[in-house]
Amino acid sequence: MADSDPEQTLERKRGSGVKLVYDLLRDEILDLKLAPGSAIDEVALAARFGMSRTPIREALVRLVSEGLIETLPNRSTMVSNIDFLGMHAYFDALVLMYRVTTRLAAQHHRPEDLENIRAHQAEFSDAVRSQDALAMIATNAAFHSAIAAAGRNAYYAGFFDRLLGEGRRMLRLYYQSYEDRLPNRFVDEHEEIIAAIAARDVDAADRLGKAHGEQIVEQIGRLLTRHERQDIEL
Amino acid sequence: MADSDPEQTLERKRGSGVKLVYDLLRDEILDLKLAPGSAIDEVALAARFGMSRTPIREALVRLVSEGLIETLPNRSTMVSNIDFLGMHAYFDALVLMYRVTTRLAAQHHRPEDLENIRAHQAEFSDAVRSQDALAMIATNAAFHSAIAAAGRNAYYAGFFDRLLGEGRRMLRLYYQSYEDRLPNRFVDEHEEIIAAIAARDVDAADRLGKAHGEQIVEQIGRLLTRHERQDIEL
DNA sequence: TGTATTTTTCTTGTCGACAAGAAAATCAGA
DNA sequence: TCTGATTTTCTTGTCGACAAGAAAAATACA
């Protein structure tokens, strides 16, 4: 299936291969195009991208260090499974980072940050309108990432990006289960958050960030309990 | 200098090379044995460890993804500089994580966690007694990492470990400047934290974690302002 | 037929070599 | 002597090939 699609027969610039593979694999993993647990074959990837195994391997090492794929020594490498048991911990961290980054954005944002945030919100809104689930998820993450960037704390921003990435897989699961129908509510909540940031209202930003996070948590939580009833018994 | 010291002439198990190089380089960077900004030569490392450049390269990729080294494309790779300008953001994140992890440990710790934490505290205390600055720094980080582990939130724990790692370099700078004299106070504060965790006193844990963090921040802050007066003018 | 053992196959980990890109060194011209 | 172009050198990025480890397949034996 992959050999019929040589990703890029064009000449690539020296050093660009790793980034290309990394970005693409990362997106495919986060969009659930590569299912959790599915095997990753280095030689197949090398053939698909028309390059040797060395740059492929470096991209895989990066993905491993981000926890997106796992390797059994001397054996297989596969897409990491979503950690359902650690989900509670994940939501805790996510909500806290929603709060912290939104707060900081209200404090430290500059005019150009607001433009950037609004641009991402526009993209998100477009994605919602056109019912493009994958775009919705990606642009939503980008929106919140832009807020974190406006908060001017690289440590929080990096951590938050990581959480958002992991969350993209869960959100994908969520939307899939609802046949890609959309919660329009998110768009409105985003607007409120932007308003609070623009007004430099730290308390409102904190409160809205918390509410937004908890709302998502609650929705995904509903999905999971439903799934657990159907699939597994704990 | 390096070629006189072939790190390991023994046979290594297949797959162990990367971890060996990674662990050693990481420690050398965090202990400031490799100065920030100093160049890293792949072939020299390959010679030093008696292996080819491939596993060296994978270790370097991991270190890059952790932000400990940086690479200029097609040119040099070097140890990352300590981000003094972003220090304020760092301290914010560190104090918050001190609070959160200590809180969670008070809530969720199990008996074996306490044993583990106390063991690390004993090591830290030994290091303080024997005036071993490097050991103090490493065992201090391990102590707090153990607390985070007891909090049962892998996301916080991972983030915190990363912050503690970055902090090891600053602490090293700090102790160096005081000729490795020690703040005995840390030992006592650690004991208080342990007591609060053992008593499952969440509020006390939060407060002590915050105070402990801010105390360290203040000390390092003093060091930096002193340095800034001496070295650079901003 | 079922189980233990050997053989094969397949994937990963490592290696040595080569090519490209950039800096340093050399050289030419004024 | 200084400046600009050219050559050399040095480091990194990529490649193809080989070896080791483990699973799967095949074989032998009861």
CSV table of N, CA and C in Angstrom, one decimal, chain A residues 69-197:
chain,number,residue,atom,x,y,z
A,69,ILE,N,5.9,7.1,20.1
A,69,ILE,CA,6.1,5.7,19.7
A,69,ILE,C,7.0,5.0,20.8
A,70,GLU,N,7.0,3.7,20.8
A,70,GLU,CA,7.8,3.0,21.7
A,70,GLU,C,8.5,1.9,21.0
A,71,THR,N,9.7,1.5,21.5
A,71,THR,CA,10.5,0.5,20.9
A,71,THR,C,10.8,-0.6,21.8
A,72,LEU,N,10.5,-1.9,21.4
A,72,LEU,CA,11.0,-3.0,22.1
A,72,LEU,C,12.4,-3.3,21.6
A,73,PRO,N,13.4,-3.3,22.4
A,73,PRO,CA,14.8,-3.5,22.0
A,73,PRO,C,14.9,-4.7,21.1
A,74,ASN,N,15.6,-4.5,20.0
A,74,ASN,CA,15.9,-5.5,19.0
A,74,ASN,C,14.7,-6.1,18.4
A,75,ARG,N,13.5,-5.6,18.7
A,75,ARG,CA,12.3,-6.1,18.1
A,75,ARG,C,11.6,-5.0,17.4
A,76,SER,N,10.4,-4.8,17.7
A,76,SER,CA,9.5,-3.9,16.9
A,76,SER,C,9.5,-2.5,17.5
A,77,THR,N,9.1,-1.6,16.7
A,77,THR,CA,8.7,-0.3,17.2
A,77,THR,C,7.3,0.0,16.8
A,78,MET,N,6.5,0.6,17.7
A,78,MET,CA,5.1,0.7,17.4
A,78,MET,C,4.6,2.0,18.0
A,79,VAL,N,3.4,2.5,17.5
A,79,VAL,CA,2.8,3.7,17.9
A,79,VAL,C,2.3,3.5,19.4
A,80,SER,N,2.6,4.4,20.2
A,80,SER,CA,2.3,4.3,21.6
A,80,SER,C,0.7,4.2,21.8
A,81,ASN,N,0.4,3.4,22.8
A,81,ASN,CA,-1.0,3.3,23.1
A,81,ASN,C,-1.4,4.5,23.9
A,82,ILE,N,-2.7,4.9,23.8
A,82,ILE,CA,-3.2,6.0,24.7
A,82,ILE,C,-3.4,5.4,26.1
A,83,ASP,N,-2.9,6.2,27.0
A,83,ASP,CA,-2.9,5.7,28.4
A,83,ASP,C,-4.2,6.0,29.1
A,84,PHE,N,-5.1,5.1,29.0
A,84,PHE,CA,-6.5,5.4,29.5
A,84,PHE,C,-6.4,5.4,31.1
A,85,LEU,N,-5.5,4.6,31.6
A,85,LEU,CA,-5.5,4.5,33.1
A,85,LEU,C,-4.9,5.8,33.7
A,86,GLY,N,-4.1,6.5,32.9
A,86,GLY,CA,-3.5,7.7,33.4
A,86,GLY,C,-4.3,8.9,33.0
A,87,MET,N,-5.5,8.7,32.5
A,87,MET,CA,-6.2,9.8,32.0
A,87,MET,C,-6.6,10.9,33.0
A,88,HIS,N,-6.9,10.4,34.2
A,88,HIS,CA,-7.2,11.4,35.2
A,88,HIS,C,-6.0,12.3,35.5
A,89,ALA,N,-4.8,11.8,35.5
A,89,ALA,CA,-3.6,12.6,35.7
A,89,ALA,C,-3.5,13.6,34.5
A,90,TYR,N,-3.8,13.1,33.3
A,90,TYR,CA,-3.7,13.9,32.2
A,90,TYR,C,-4.6,15.1,32.3
A,91,PHE,N,-5.8,14.9,32.6
A,91,PHE,CA,-6.8,15.9,32.7
A,91,PHE,C,-6.4,17.0,33.8
A,92,ASP,N,-5.9,16.5,34.9
A,92,ASP,CA,-5.5,17.4,35.9
A,92,ASP,C,-4.5,18.4,35.3
A,93,ALA,N,-3.5,17.8,34.7
A,93,ALA,CA,-2.4,18.6,34.1
A,93,ALA,C,-2.9,19.6,33.1
A,94,LEU,N,-3.8,19.0,32.2
A,94,LEU,CA,-4.3,19.9,31.1
A,94,LEU,C,-5.1,21.1,31.7
A,95,VAL,N,-6.0,20.8,32.6
A,95,VAL,CA,-6.8,21.9,33.2
A,95,VAL,C,-5.8,23.0,33.8
A,96,LEU,N,-4.9,22.5,34.6
A,96,LEU,CA,-4.0,23.4,35.2
A,96,LEU,C,-3.2,24.3,34.2
A,97,MET,N,-2.8,23.7,33.1
A,97,MET,CA,-2.1,24.4,32.1
A,97,MET,C,-3.0,25.3,31.3
A,98,TYR,N,-4.3,24.9,31.1
A,98,TYR,CA,-5.2,25.9,30.5
A,98,TYR,C,-5.3,27.1,31.4
A,99,ARG,N,-5.4,26.9,32.7
A,99,ARG,CA,-5.5,28.1,33.6
A,99,ARG,C,-4.3,28.9,33.5
A,100,VAL,N,-3.1,28.3,33.7
A,100,VAL,CA,-1.9,29.1,33.9
A,100,VAL,C,-1.6,29.8,32.6
A,101,THR,N,-1.7,29.2,31.5
A,101,THR,CA,-1.3,29.8,30.2
A,101,THR,C,-2.3,31.0,29.9
A,102,THR,N,-3.6,30.8,30.2
A,102,THR,CA,-4.5,31.9,29.9
A,102,THR,C,-4.3,33.0,30.8
A,103,ARG,N,-4.0,32.7,32.1
A,103,ARG,CA,-3.7,33.8,33.0
A,103,ARG,C,-2.5,34.6,32.5
A,104,LEU,N,-1.4,33.9,32.2
A,104,LEU,CA,-0.2,34.6,31.8
A,104,LEU,C,-0.4,35.4,30.5
A,105,ALA,N,-1.2,34.9,29.6
A,105,ALA,CA,-1.5,35.6,28.4
A,105,ALA,C,-2.2,36.9,28.7
A,106,ALA,N,-3.1,36.9,29.6
A,106,ALA,CA,-3.8,38.1,30.0
A,106,ALA,C,-2.8,39.1,30.6
A,107,GLN,N,-1.8,38.6,31.3
A,107,GLN,CA,-0.8,39.5,31.8
A,107,GLN,C,0.1,40.1,30.8
A,108,HIS,N,0.7,39.2,30.0
A,108,HIS,CA,1.9,39.6,29.3
A,108,HIS,C,1.7,39.7,27.8
A,109,HIS,N,0.5,39.6,27.2
A,109,HIS,CA,0.4,39.6,25.8
A,109,HIS,C,0.7,40.9,25.2
A,110,ARG,N,1.1,40.9,24.0
A,110,ARG,CA,1.4,42.1,23.2
A,110,ARG,C,0.4,42.2,22.1
A,111,PRO,N,0.3,43.3,21.4
A,111,PRO,CA,-0.7,43.5,20.4
A,111,PRO,C,-0.6,42.4,19.3
A,112,GLU,N,0.6,42.1,18.9
A,112,GLU,CA,0.8,41.1,17.8
A,112,GLU,C,0.3,39.7,18.3
A,113,ASP,N,0.4,39.4,19.6
A,113,ASP,CA,-0.1,38.2,20.1
A,113,ASP,C,-1.6,38.0,19.8
A,114,LEU,N,-2.3,39.1,20.1
A,114,LEU,CA,-3.7,39.1,20.0
A,114,LEU,C,-4.1,38.8,18.5
A,115,GLU,N,-3.4,39.5,17.6
A,115,GLU,CA,-3.6,39.2,16.2
A,115,GLU,C,-3.4,37.7,15.9
A,116,ASN,N,-2.3,37.2,16.4
A,116,ASN,CA,-2.0,35.8,16.1
A,116,ASN,C,-3.1,34.9,16.7
A,117,ILE,N,-3.5,35.1,17.9
A,117,ILE,CA,-4.5,34.3,18.5
A,117,ILE,C,-5.8,34.4,17.7
A,118,ARG,N,-6.2,35.6,17.3
A,118,ARG,CA,-7.4,35.8,16.6
A,118,ARG,C,-7.4,35.1,15.2
A,119,ALA,N,-6.2,35.1,14.6
A,119,ALA,CA,-6.0,34.4,13.3
A,119,ALA,C,-6.3,32.9,13.5
A,120,HIS,N,-5.7,32.3,14.6
A,120,HIS,CA,-6.0,30.9,14.9
A,120,HIS,C,-7.4,30.6,15.2
A,121,GLN,N,-8.0,31.5,15.9
A,121,GLN,CA,-9.5,31.3,16.2
A,121,GLN,C,-10.3,31.4,14.9
A,122,ALA,N,-9.9,32.2,14.0
A,122,ALA,CA,-10.6,32.3,12.7
A,122,ALA,C,-10.5,30.9,11.9
A,123,GLU,N,-9.3,30.4,12.0
A,123,GLU,CA,-9.1,29.1,11.3
A,123,GLU,C,-9.9,28.0,12.0
A,124,PHE,N,-9.9,28.1,13.3
A,124,PHE,CA,-10.7,27.1,14.0
A,124,PHE,C,-12.2,27.2,13.7
A,125,SER,N,-12.6,28.5,13.6
A,125,SER,CA,-14.0,28.7,13.3
A,125,SER,C,-14.4,28.2,11.9
A,126,ASP,N,-13.4,28.4,10.9
A,126,ASP,CA,-13.6,27.9,9.6
A,126,ASP,C,-13.7,26.3,9.6
A,127,ALA,N,-12.9,25.7,10.4
A,127,ALA,CA,-12.9,24.3,10.4
A,127,ALA,C,-14.2,23.8,11.0
A,128,VAL,N,-14.7,24.5,12.0
A,128,VAL,CA,-16.0,24.1,12.5
A,128,VAL,C,-17.1,24.2,11.5
A,129,ARG,N,-17.1,25.3,10.8
A,129,ARG,CA,-18.1,25.6,9.8
A,129,ARG,C,-18.1,24.5,8.7
A,130,SER,N,-16.9,24.1,8.3
A,130,SER,CA,-16.8,23.1,7.2
A,130,SER,C,-16.8,21.7,7.7
A,131,GLN,N,-17.0,21.5,9.0
A,131,GLN,CA,-17.2,20.2,9.6
A,131,GLN,C,-16.0,19.3,9.4
A,132,ASP,N,-14.8,19.9,9.3
A,132,ASP,CA,-13.5,19.2,9.1
A,132,ASP,C,-13.0,18.8,10.5
A,133,ALA,N,-13.2,17.6,10.9
A,133,ALA,CA,-12.8,17.2,12.3
A,133,ALA,C,-11.3,17.3,12.5
A,134,LEU,N,-10.6,16.8,11.6
A,134,LEU,CA,-9.1,16.9,11.8
A,134,LEU,C,-8.6,18.3,11.9
A,135,ALA,N,-9.1,19.2,11.0
A,135,ALA,CA,-8.7,20.6,11.0
A,135,ALA,C,-9.2,21.2,12.3
A,136,MET,N,-10.4,20.9,12.8
A,136,MET,CA,-10.8,21.4,14.0
A,136,MET,C,-9.9,21.1,15.2
A,137,ILE,N,-9.5,19.9,15.2
A,137,ILE,CA,-8.6,19.5,16.3
A,137,ILE,C,-7.3,20.2,16.2
A,138,ALA,N,-6.7,20.2,15.0
A,138,ALA,CA,-5.4,20.8,14.9
A,138,ALA,C,-5.4,22.3,15.2
A,139,THR,N,-6.5,23.0,14.6
A,139,THR,CA,-6.5,24.4,14.8
A,139,THR,C,-6.9,24.8,16.3
A,140,ASN,N,-7.6,23.9,16.9
A,140,ASN,CA,-7.9,24.1,18.3
A,140,ASN,C,-6.6,24.1,19.1
A,141,ALA,N,-5.8,23.1,18.9
A,141,ALA,CA,-4.5,23.0,19.6
A,141,ALA,C,-3.7,24.2,19.3
A,142,ALA,N,-3.7,24.6,18.0
A,142,ALA,CA,-2.8,25.8,17.6
A,142,ALA,C,-3.3,27.0,18.3
A,143,PHE,N,-4.6,27.1,18.5
A,143,PHE,CA,-5.2,28.3,19.2
A,143,PHE,C,-4.7,28.4,20.6
A,144,HIS,N,-4.8,27.3,21.3
A,144,HIS,CA,-4.3,27.3,22.7
A,144,HIS,C,-2.8,27.5,22.8
A,145,SER,N,-2.1,26.9,21.8
A,145,SER,CA,-0.7,27.0,21.8
A,145,SER,C,-0.3,28.5,21.6
A,146,ALA,N,-1.1,29.2,20.8
A,146,ALA,CA,-0.8,30.6,20.6
A,146,ALA,C,-1.0,31.4,21.9
A,147,ILE,N,-2.0,31.0,22.6
A,147,ILE,CA,-2.2,31.7,23.9
A,147,ILE,C,-1.1,31.5,24.8
A,148,ALA,N,-0.6,30.2,24.9
A,148,ALA,CA,0.5,29.9,25.7
A,148,ALA,C,1.7,30.7,25.3
A,149,ALA,N,1.9,30.9,24.0
A,149,ALA,CA,3.1,31.6,23.5
A,149,ALA,C,3.0,33.1,24.0
A,150,ALA,N,1.8,33.6,24.0
A,150,ALA,CA,1.6,35.0,24.4
A,150,ALA,C,1.9,35.2,25.9
A,151,GLY,N,1.8,34.1,26.7
A,151,GLY,CA,2.1,34.1,28.1
A,151,GLY,C,3.6,34.3,28.4
A,152,ARG,N,4.4,34.1,27.4
A,152,ARG,CA,5.9,34.4,27.6
A,152,ARG,C,6.5,33.5,28.6
A,153,ASN,N,6.1,32.3,28.7
A,153,ASN,CA,6.8,31.3,29.5
A,153,ASN,C,7.1,30.1,28.7
A,154,ALA,N,8.3,29.9,28.2
A,154,ALA,CA,8.7,28.9,27.3
A,154,ALA,C,8.5,27.5,28.0
A,155,TYR,N,8.7,27.4,29.3
A,155,TYR,CA,8.6,26.1,29.9
A,155,TYR,C,7.1,25.7,30.0
A,156,TYR,N,6.2,26.5,30.4
A,156,TYR,CA,4.8,26.2,30.3
A,156,TYR,C,4.4,25.9,28.9
A,157,ALA,N,4.8,26.7,28.0
A,157,ALA,CA,4.4,26.6,26.6
A,157,ALA,C,4.8,25.2,26.0
A,158,GLY,N,6.1,24.8,26.3
A,158,GLY,CA,6.5,23.5,25.8
A,158,GLY,C,5.7,22.4,26.4
A,159,PHE,N,5.5,22.4,27.7
A,159,PHE,CA,4.8,21.4,28.4
A,159,PHE,C,3.4,21.3,27.9
A,160,PHE,N,2.8,22.5,27.7
A,160,PHE,CA,1.4,22.6,27.2
A,160,PHE,C,1.3,22.0,25.8
A,161,ASP,N,2.2,22.3,25.0
A,161,ASP,CA,2.2,21.8,23.6
A,161,ASP,C,2.2,20.3,23.6
A,162,ARG,N,3.0,19.8,24.5
A,162,ARG,CA,3.1,18.3,24.6
A,162,ARG,C,1.8,17.7,25.0
A,163,LEU,N,1.1,18.3,26.0
A,163,LEU,CA,-0.2,17.8,26.5
A,163,LEU,C,-1.2,18.0,25.4
A,164,LEU,N,-1.2,19.1,24.7
A,164,LEU,CA,-2.1,19.3,23.6
A,164,LEU,C,-1.9,18.2,22.5
A,165,GLY,N,-0.7,17.9,22.2
A,165,GLY,CA,-0.4,16.9,21.2
A,165,GLY,C,-1.1,15.5,21.6
A,166,GLU,N,-0.7,15.1,22.8
A,166,GLU,CA,-1.3,13.9,23.3
A,166,GLU,C,-2.9,14.0,23.3
A,167,GLY,N,-3.4,15.1,23.6
A,167,GLY,CA,-4.8,15.3,23.6
A,167,GLY,C,-5.5,15.2,22.2
A,168,ARG,N,-4.7,15.6,21.2
A,168,ARG,CA,-5.3,15.5,19.9
A,168,ARG,C,-5.7,14.1,19.6
A,169,ARG,N,-5.0,13.1,20.1
A,169,ARG,CA,-5.4,11.7,19.8
A,169,ARG,C,-6.8,11.4,20.5
A,170,MET,N,-6.9,11.9,21.7
A,170,MET,CA,-8.2,11.6,22.4
A,170,MET,C,-9.3,12.3,21.8
A,171,LEU,N,-9.1,13.6,21.4
A,171,LEU,CA,-10.1,14.4,20.7
A,171,LEU,C,-10.6,13.7,19.4
A,172,ARG,N,-9.6,13.1,18.7
A,172,ARG,CA,-9.9,12.4,17.5
A,172,ARG,C,-10.9,11.3,17.8
A,173,LEU,N,-10.5,10.6,18.8
A,173,LEU,CA,-11.4,9.5,19.3
A,173,LEU,C,-12.8,10.0,19.6
A,174,TYR,N,-12.8,11.1,20.2
A,174,TYR,CA,-14.1,11.7,20.7
A,174,TYR,C,-14.9,12.1,19.4
A,175,TYR,N,-14.3,12.8,18.5
A,175,TYR,CA,-15.1,13.2,17.4
A,175,TYR,C,-15.5,12.0,16.5
A,176,GLN,N,-14.6,11.1,16.4
A,176,GLN,CA,-14.9,9.9,15.6
A,176,GLN,C,-16.2,9.3,16.1
A,177,SER,N,-16.3,9.2,17.4
A,177,SER,CA,-17.5,8.5,18.0
A,177,SER,C,-18.8,9.3,17.8
A,178,TYR,N,-18.7,10.6,17.5
A,178,TYR,CA,-19.9,11.3,17.2
A,178,TYR,C,-20.0,11.6,15.7
A,179,GLU,N,-19.4,10.8,15.0
A,179,GLU,CA,-19.4,11.0,13.5
A,179,GLU,C,-19.1,12.4,13.1
A,180,ASP,N,-18.1,12.9,13.7
A,180,ASP,CA,-17.6,14.2,13.3
A,180,ASP,C,-18.6,15.4,13.5
A,181,ARG,N,-19.5,15.2,14.3
A,181,ARG,CA,-20.4,16.4,14.6
A,181,ARG,C,-19.6,17.2,15.6
A,182,LEU,N,-20.0,18.5,15.6
A,182,LEU,CA,-19.1,19.4,16.3
A,182,LEU,C,-19.8,20.1,17.4
A,183,PRO,N,-19.0,20.5,18.4
A,183,PRO,CA,-19.5,21.3,19.5
A,183,PRO,C,-19.3,22.8,19.2
A,184,ASN,N,-20.3,23.4,18.8
A,184,ASN,CA,-20.2,24.8,18.4
A,184,ASN,C,-19.8,25.7,19.6
A,185,ARG,N,-20.1,25.2,20.7
A,185,ARG,CA,-19.9,25.9,21.9
A,185,ARG,C,-18.4,26.3,22.1
A,186,PHE,N,-17.5,25.5,21.6
A,186,PHE,CA,-16.1,25.8,21.7
A,186,PHE,C,-15.8,27.1,21.1
A,187,VAL,N,-16.4,27.4,20.0
A,187,VAL,CA,-16.1,28.7,19.3
A,187,VAL,C,-16.4,29.9,20.2
A,188,ASP,N,-17.6,29.8,20.8
A,188,ASP,CA,-18.0,30.9,21.7
A,188,ASP,C,-17.1,31.0,22.9
A,189,GLU,N,-16.7,29.9,23.5
A,189,GLU,CA,-15.8,29.9,24.6
A,189,GLU,C,-14.5,30.5,24.3
A,190,HIS,N,-14.0,30.2,23.1
A,190,HIS,CA,-12.8,30.8,22.6
A,190,HIS,C,-12.9,32.3,22.6
A,191,GLU,N,-14.0,32.8,22.1
A,191,GLU,CA,-14.2,34.2,21.9
A,191,GLU,C,-14.2,34.9,23.3
A,192,GLU,N,-14.8,34.2,24.3
A,192,GLU,CA,-14.8,34.8,25.6
A,192,GLU,C,-13.4,34.9,26.2
A,193,ILE,N,-12.6,33.8,25.9
A,193,ILE,CA,-11.2,33.8,26.4
A,193,ILE,C,-10.5,34.9,25.8
A,194,ILE,N,-10.6,35.1,24.5
A,194,ILE,CA,-9.9,36.2,23.8
A,194,ILE,C,-10.3,37.5,24.4
A,195,ALA,N,-11.5,37.7,24.7
A,195,ALA,CA,-12.0,39.0,25.3
A,195,ALA,C,-11.3,39.2,26.6
A,196,ALA,N,-11.3,38.2,27.4
A,196,ALA,CA,-10.7,38.3,28.8
A,196,ALA,C,-9.2,38.6,28.6
A,197,ILE,N,-8.5,38.0,27.7
A,197,ILE,CA,-7.1,38.3,27.5
A,197,ILE,C,-6.9,39.7,27.1
